[in-house]
CSV table of N, CA and C in Angstrom, one decimal:
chain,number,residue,atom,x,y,z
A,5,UNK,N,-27.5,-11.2,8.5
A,5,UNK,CA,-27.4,-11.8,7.2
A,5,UNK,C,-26.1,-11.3,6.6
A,6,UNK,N,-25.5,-11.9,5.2
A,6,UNK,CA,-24.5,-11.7,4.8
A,6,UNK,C,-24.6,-10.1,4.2
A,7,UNK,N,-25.9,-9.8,3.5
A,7,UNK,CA,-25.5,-8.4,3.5
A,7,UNK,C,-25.7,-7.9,4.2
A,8,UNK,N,-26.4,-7.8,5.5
A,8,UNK,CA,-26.2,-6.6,6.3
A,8,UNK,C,-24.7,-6.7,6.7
A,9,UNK,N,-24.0,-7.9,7.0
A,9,UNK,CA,-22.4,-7.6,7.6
A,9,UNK,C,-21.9,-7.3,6.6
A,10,UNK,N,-21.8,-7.5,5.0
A,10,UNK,CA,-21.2,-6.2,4.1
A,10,UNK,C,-21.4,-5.0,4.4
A,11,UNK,N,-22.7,-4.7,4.4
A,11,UNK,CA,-22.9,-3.1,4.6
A,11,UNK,C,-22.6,-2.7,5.7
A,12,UNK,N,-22.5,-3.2,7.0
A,12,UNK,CA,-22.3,-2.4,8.0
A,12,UNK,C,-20.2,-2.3,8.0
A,13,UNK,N,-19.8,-3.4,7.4
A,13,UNK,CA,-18.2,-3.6,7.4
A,13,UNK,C,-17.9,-1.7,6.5
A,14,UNK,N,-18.8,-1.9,5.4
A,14,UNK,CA,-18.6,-1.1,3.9
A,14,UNK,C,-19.0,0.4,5.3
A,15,UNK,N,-19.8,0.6,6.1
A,15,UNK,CA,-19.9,1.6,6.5
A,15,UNK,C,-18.7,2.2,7.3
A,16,UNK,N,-17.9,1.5,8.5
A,16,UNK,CA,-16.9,1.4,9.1
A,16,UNK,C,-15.7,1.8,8.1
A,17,UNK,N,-15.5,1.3,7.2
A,17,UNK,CA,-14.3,1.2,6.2
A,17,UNK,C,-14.2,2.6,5.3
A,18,UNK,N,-15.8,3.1,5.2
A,18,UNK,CA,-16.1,4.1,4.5
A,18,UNK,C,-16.4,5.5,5.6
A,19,UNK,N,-16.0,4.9,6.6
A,19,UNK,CA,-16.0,6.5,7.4
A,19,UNK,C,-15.4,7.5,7.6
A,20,UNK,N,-15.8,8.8,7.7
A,20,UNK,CA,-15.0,9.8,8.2
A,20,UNK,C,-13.5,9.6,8.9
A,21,UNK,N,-13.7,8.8,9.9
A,21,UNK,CA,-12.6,8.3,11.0
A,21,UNK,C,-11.8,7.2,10.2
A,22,UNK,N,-12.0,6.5,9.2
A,22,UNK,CA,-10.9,5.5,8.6
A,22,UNK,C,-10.5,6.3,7.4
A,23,UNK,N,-11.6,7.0,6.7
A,23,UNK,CA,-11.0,7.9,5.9
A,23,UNK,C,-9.8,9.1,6.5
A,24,UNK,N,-9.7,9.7,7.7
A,24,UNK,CA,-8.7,10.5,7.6
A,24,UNK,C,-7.2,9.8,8.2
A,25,UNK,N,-7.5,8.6,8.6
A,25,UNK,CA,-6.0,8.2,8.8
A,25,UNK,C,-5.7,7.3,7.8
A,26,UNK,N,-6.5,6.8,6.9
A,26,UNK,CA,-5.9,5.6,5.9
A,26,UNK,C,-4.7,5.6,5.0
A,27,UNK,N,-4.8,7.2,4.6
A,27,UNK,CA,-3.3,7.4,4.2
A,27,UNK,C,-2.0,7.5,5.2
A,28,UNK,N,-2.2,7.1,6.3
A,28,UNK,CA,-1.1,6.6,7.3
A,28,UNK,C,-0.5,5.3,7.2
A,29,UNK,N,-2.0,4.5,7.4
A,29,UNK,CA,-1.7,3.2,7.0
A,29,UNK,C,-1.1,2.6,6.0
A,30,UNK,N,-1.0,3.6,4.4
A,30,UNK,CA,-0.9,3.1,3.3
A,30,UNK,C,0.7,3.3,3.3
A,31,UNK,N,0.6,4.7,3.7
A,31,UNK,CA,2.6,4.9,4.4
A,31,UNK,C,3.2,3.9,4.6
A,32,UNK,N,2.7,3.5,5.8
A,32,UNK,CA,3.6,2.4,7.0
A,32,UNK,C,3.6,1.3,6.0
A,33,UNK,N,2.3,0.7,5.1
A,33,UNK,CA,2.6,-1.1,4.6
A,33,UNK,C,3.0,-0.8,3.4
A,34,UNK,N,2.7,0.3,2.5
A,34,UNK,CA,3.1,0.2,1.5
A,34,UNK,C,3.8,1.4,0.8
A,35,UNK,N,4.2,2.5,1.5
A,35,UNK,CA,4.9,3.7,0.9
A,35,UNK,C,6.2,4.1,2.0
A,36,UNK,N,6.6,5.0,1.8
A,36,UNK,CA,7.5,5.8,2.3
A,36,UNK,C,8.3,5.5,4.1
A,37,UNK,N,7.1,5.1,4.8
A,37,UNK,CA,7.4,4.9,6.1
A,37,UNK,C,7.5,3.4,6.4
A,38,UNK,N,7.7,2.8,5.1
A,38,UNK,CA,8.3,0.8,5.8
A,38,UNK,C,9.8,0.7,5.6
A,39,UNK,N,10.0,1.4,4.8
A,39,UNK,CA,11.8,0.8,5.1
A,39,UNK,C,12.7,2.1,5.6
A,40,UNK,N,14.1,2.1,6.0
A,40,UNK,CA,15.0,3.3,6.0
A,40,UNK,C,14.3,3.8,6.8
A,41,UNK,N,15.3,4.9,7.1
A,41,UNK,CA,14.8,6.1,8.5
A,41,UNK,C,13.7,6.3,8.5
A,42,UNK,N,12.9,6.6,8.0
A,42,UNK,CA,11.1,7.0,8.0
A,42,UNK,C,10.4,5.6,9.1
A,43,UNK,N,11.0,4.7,8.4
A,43,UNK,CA,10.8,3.2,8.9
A,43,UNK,C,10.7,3.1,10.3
A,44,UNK,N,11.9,3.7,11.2
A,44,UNK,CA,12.7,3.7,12.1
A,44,UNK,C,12.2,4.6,13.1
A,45,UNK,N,11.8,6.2,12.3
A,45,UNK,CA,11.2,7.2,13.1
A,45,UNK,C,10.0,6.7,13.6
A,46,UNK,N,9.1,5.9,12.6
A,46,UNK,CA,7.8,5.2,12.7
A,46,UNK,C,7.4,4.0,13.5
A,47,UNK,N,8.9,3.6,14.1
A,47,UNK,CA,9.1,2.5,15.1
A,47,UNK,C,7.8,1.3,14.0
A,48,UNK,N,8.2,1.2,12.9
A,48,UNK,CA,8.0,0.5,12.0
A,48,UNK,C,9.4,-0.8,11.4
A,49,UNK,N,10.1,-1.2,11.8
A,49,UNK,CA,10.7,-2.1,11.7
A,49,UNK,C,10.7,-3.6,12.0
A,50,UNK,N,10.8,-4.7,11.2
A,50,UNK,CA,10.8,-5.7,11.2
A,50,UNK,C,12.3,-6.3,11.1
A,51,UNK,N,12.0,-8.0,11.7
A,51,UNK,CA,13.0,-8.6,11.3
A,51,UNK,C,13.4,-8.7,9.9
A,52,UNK,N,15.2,-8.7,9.1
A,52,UNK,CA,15.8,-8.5,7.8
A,52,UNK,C,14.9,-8.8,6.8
A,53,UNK,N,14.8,-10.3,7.4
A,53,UNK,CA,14.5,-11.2,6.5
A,53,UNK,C,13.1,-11.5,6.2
A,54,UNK,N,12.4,-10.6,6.7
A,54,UNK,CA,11.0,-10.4,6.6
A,54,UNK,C,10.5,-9.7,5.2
A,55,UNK,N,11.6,-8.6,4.9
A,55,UNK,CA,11.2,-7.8,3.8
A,55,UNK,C,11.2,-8.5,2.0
A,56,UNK,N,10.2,-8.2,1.6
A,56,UNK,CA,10.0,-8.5,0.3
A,56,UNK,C,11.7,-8.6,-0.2
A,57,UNK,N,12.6,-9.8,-1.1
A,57,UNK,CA,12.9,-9.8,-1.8
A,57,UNK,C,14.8,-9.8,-1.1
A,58,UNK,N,14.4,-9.6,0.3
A,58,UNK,CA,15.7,-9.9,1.2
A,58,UNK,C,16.5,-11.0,1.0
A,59,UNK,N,15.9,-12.2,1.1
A,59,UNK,CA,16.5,-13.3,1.2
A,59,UNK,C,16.0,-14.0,0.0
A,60,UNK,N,17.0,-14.8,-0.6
A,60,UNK,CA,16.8,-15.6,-2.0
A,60,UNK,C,16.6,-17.1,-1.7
A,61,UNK,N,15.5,-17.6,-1.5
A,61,UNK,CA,15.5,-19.0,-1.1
A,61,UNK,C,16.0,-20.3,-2.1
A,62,UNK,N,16.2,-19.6,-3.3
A,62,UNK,CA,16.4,-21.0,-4.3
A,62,UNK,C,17.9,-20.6,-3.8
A,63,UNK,N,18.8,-22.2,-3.7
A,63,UNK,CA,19.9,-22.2,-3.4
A,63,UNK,C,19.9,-22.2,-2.4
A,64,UNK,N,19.9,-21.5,-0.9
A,64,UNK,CA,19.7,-22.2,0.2
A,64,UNK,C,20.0,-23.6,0.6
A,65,UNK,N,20.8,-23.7,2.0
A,65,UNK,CA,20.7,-25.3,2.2
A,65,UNK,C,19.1,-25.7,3.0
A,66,UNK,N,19.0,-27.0,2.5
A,66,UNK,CA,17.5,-27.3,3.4
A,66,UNK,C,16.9,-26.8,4.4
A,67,UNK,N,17.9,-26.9,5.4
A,67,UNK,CA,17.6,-26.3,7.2
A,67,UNK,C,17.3,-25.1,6.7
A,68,UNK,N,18.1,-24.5,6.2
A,68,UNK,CA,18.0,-22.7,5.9
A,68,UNK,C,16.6,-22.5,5.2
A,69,UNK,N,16.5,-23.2,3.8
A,69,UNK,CA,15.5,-22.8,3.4
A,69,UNK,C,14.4,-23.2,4.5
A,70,UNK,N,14.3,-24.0,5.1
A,70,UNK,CA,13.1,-24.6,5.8
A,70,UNK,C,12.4,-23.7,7.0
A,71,UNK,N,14.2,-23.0,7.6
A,71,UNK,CA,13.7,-22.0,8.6
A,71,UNK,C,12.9,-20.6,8.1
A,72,UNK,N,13.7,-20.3,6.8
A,72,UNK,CA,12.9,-18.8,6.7
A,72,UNK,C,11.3,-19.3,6.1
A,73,UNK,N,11.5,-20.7,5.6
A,73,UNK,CA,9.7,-20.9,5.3
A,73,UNK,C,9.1,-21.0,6.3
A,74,UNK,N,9.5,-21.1,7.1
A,74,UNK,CA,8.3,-21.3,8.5
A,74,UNK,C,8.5,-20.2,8.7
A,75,UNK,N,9.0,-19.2,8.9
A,75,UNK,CA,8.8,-17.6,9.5
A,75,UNK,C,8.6,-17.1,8.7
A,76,UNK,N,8.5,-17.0,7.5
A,76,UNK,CA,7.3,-16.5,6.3
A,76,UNK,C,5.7,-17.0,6.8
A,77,UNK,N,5.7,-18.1,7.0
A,77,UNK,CA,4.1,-18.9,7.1
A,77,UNK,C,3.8,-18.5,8.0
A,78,UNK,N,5.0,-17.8,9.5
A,78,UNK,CA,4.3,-17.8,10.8
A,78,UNK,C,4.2,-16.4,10.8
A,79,UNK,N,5.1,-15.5,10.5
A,79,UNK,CA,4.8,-13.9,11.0
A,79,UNK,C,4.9,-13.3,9.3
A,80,UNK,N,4.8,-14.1,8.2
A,80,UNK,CA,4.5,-13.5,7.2
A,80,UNK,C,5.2,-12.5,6.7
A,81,UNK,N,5.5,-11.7,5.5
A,81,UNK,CA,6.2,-10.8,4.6
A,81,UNK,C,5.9,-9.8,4.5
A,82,UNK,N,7.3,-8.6,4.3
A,82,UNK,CA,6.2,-7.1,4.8
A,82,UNK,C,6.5,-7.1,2.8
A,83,UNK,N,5.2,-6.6,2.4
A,83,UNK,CA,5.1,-5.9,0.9
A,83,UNK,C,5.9,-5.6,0.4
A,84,UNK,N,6.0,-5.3,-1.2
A,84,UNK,CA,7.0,-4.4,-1.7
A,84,UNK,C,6.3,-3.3,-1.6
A,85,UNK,N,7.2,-1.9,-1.5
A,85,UNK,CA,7.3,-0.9,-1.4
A,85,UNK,C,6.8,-0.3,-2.9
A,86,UNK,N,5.6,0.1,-2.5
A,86,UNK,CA,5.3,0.9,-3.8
A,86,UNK,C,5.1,2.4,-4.0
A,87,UNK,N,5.0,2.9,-2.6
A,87,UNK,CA,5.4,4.8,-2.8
A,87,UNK,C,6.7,5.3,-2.1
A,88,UNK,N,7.8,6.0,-3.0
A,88,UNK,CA,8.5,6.8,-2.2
A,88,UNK,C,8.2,7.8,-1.1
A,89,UNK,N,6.9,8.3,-1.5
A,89,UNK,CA,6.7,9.6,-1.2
A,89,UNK,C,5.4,9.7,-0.3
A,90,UNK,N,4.9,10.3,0.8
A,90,UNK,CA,4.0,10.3,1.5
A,90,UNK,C,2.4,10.1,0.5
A,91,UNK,N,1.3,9.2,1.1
A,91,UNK,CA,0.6,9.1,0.3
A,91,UNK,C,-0.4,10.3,0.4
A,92,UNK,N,-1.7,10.8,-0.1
A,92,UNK,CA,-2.2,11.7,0.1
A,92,UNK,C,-3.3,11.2,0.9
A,93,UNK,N,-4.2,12.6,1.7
A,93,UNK,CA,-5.0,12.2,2.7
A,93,UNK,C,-6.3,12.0,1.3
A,94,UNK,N,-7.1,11.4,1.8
A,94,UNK,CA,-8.4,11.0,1.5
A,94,UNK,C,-9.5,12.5,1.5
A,95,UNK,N,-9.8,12.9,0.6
A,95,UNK,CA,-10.6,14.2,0.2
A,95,UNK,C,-11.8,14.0,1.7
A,96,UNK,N,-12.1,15.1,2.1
A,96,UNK,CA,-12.9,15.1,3.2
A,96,UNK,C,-14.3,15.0,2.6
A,97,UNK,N,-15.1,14.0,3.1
A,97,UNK,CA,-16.3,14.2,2.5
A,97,UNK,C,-16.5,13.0,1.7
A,98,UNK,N,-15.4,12.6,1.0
A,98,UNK,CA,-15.4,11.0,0.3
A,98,UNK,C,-16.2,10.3,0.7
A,99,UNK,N,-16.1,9.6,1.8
A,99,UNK,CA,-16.9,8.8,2.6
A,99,UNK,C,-18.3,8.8,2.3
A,100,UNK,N,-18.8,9.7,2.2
A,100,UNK,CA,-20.4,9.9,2.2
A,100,UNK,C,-20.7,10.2,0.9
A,101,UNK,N,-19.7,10.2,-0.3
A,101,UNK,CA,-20.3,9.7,-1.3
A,101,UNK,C,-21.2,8.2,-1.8
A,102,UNK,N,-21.8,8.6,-2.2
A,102,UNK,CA,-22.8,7.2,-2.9
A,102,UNK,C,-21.5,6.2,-3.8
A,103,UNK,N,-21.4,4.9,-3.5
A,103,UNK,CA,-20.9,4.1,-4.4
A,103,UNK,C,-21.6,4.8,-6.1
A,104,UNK,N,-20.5,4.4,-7.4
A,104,UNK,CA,-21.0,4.3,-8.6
A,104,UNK,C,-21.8,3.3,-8.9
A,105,UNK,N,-22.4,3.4,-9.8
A,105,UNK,CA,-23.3,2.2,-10.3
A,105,UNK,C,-22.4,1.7,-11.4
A,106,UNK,N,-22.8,0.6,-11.5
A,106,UNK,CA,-21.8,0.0,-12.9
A,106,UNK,C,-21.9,0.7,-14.1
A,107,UNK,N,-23.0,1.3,-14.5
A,107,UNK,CA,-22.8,2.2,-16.0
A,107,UNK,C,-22.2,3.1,-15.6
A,108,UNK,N,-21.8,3.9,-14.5
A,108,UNK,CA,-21.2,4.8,-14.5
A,108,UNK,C,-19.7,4.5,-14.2
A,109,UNK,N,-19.1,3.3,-13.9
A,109,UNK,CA,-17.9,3.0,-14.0
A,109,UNK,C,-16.5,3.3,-15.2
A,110,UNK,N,-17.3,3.0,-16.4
A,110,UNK,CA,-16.0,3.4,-17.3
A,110,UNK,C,-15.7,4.8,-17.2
A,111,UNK,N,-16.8,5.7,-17.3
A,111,UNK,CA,-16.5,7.2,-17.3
A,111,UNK,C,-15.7,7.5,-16.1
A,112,UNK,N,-15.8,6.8,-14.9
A,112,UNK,CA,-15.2,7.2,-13.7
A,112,UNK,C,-13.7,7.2,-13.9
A,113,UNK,N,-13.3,5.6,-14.6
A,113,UNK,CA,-12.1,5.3,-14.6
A,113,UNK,C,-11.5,6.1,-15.4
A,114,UNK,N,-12.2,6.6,-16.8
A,114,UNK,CA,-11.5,7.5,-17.5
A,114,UNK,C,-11.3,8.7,-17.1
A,115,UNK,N,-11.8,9.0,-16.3
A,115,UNK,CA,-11.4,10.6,-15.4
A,115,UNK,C,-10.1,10.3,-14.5
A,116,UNK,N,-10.3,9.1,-13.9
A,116,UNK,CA,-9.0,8.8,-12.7
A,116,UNK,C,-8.0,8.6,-13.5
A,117,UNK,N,-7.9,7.9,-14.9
A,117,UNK,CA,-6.8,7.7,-15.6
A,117,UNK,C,-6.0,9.1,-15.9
A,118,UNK,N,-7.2,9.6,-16.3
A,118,UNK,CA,-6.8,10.8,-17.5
A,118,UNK,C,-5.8,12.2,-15.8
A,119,UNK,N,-6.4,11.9,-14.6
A,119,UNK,CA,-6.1,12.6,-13.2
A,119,UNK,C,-4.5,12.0,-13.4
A,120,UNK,N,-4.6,10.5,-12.8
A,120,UNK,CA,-3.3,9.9,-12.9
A,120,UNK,C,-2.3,10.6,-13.5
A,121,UNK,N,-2.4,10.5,-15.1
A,121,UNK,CA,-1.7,10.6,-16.1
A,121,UNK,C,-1.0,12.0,-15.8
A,122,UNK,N,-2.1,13.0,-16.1
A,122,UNK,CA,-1.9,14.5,-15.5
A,122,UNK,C,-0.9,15.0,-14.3
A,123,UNK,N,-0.9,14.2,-13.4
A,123,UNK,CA,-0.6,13.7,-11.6
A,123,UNK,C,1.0,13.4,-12.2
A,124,UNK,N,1.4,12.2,-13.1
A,124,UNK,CA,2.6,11.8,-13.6
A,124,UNK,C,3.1,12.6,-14.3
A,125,UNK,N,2.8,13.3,-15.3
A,125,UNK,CA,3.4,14.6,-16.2
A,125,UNK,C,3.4,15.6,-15.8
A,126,UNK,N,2.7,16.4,-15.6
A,126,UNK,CA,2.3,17.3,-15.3
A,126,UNK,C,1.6,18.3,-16.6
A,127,UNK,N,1.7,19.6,-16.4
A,127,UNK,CA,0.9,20.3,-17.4
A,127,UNK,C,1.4,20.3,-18.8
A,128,UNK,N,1.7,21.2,-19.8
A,128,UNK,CA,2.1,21.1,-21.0
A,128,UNK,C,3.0,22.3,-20.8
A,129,UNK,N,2.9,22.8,-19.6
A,129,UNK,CA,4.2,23.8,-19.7
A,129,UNK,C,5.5,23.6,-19.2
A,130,UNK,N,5.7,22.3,-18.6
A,130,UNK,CA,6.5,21.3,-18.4
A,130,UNK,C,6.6,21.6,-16.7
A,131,UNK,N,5.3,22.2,-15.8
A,131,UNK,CA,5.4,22.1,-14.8
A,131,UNK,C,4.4,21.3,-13.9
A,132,UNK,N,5.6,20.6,-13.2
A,132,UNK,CA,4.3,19.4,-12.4
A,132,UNK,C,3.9,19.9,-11.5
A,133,UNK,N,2.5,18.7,-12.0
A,133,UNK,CA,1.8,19.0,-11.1
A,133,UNK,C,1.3,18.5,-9.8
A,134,UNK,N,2.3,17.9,-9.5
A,134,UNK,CA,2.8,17.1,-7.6
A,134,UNK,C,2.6,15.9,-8.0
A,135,UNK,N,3.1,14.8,-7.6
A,135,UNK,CA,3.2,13.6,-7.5
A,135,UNK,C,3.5,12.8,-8.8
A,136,UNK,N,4.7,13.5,-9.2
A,136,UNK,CA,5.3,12.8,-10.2
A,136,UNK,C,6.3,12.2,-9.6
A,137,UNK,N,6.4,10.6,-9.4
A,137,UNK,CA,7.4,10.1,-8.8
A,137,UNK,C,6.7,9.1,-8.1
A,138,UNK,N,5.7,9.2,-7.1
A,138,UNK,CA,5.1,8.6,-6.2
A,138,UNK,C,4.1,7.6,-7.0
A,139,UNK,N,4.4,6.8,-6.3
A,139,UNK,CA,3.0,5.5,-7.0
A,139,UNK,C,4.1,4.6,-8.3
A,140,UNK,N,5.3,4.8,-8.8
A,140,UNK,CA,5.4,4.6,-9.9
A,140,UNK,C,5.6,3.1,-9.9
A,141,UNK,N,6.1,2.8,-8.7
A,141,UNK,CA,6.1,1.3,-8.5
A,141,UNK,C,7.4,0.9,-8.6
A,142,UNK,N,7.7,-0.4,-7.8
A,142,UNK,CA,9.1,-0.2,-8.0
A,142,UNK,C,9.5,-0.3,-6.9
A,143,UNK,N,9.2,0.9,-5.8
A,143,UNK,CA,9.6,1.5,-4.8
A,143,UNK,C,10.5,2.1,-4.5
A,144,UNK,N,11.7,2.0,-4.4
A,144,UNK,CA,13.1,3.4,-4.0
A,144,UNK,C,12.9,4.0,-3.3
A,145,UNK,N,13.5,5.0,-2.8
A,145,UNK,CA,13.8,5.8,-1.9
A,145,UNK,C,14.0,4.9,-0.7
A,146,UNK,N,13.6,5.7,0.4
A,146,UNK,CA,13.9,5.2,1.5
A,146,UNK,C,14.9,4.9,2.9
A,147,UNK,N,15.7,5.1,2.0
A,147,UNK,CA,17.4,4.8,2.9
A,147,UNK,C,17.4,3.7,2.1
A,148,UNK,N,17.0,2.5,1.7
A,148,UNK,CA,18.0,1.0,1.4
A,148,UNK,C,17.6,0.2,2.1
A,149,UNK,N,16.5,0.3,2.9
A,149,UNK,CA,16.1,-0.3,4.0
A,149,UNK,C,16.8,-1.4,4.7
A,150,UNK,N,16.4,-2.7,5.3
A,150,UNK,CA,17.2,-3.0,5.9
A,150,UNK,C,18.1,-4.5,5.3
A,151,UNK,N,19.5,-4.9,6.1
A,151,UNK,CA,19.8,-6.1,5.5
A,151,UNK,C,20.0,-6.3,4.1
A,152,UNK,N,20.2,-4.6,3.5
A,152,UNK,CA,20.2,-5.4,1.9
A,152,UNK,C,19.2,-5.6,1.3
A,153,UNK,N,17.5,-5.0,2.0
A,153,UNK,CA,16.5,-5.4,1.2
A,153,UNK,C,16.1,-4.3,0.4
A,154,UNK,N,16.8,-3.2,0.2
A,154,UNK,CA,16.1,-1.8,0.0
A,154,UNK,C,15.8,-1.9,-1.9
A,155,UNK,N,14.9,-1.2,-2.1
A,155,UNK,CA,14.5,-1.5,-3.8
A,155,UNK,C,14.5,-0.1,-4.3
């Protein structure tokens, strides 16, 4: 049935074993390790023109634009780069928490906000408290990645 293949997907997704490498994965597609040397060490490299924001298709002549549309449609676009900085692992044990229930949702988010926020400032004695920089969006760092595409 449809929910059993949700729940059994939701179990896989929510495991111990996807939980301790998923901050790898978030690296490689969307932080630190897709563009520039990290990229490179991570035998993470694509073709130039694949990266988010490399090539400017308005203006282009036809043929041109036509070619990089079809190799957009066929091997697709790597993301923008939204962490400089390594992501963090997944709290051990996560996994086997109980989803929230919807009443308990706003209080959740107001704690992750209020973490976030905390995370981006840091304390009031003007010392941070790790990961001010990371997440902010944008992306940077990196090296400059490749062809001119680095953000």
């Amino acid at each position: 049935s449809p929910h059993e293949f949700a729940s059994k997907c939701r179990q896989a997704l929510e495991s111990e074993a996807v939980s301790a490498a998923l901050h790898k994965w978030v690296d490689l597609i969307f932080g630190h390790k897709q563009r520039g040397a990290a990229a490179v060490g991570a035998d993470n490299v694509f073709c130039p023109s694949a990266y988010e924001g490399a090539v400017e298709l308005e203006g282009l002549p036809p043929d041109d634009r036509r070619v990089l549309e079809l190799q957009i449609n066929e091997f697709g676009q790597i993301p923008l780069q939204l962490f400089a900085a390594p992501h963090p692992r997944r709290l051990p044990g996560a996994a086997s928490r109980p989803l929230l229930r919807e009443e308990e949702l706003p209080a959740a988010i107001a704690v992750a906000a209020a973490a976030a926020v905390s995370a981006e400032w840091g304390d009031r004695d003007g010392v941070e408290s790790g990961g001010a920089g990371a997440g902010s969006g944008g992306g940077g760092g990196g090296g400059g990645g490749w062809g001119g595409a680095g953000h």
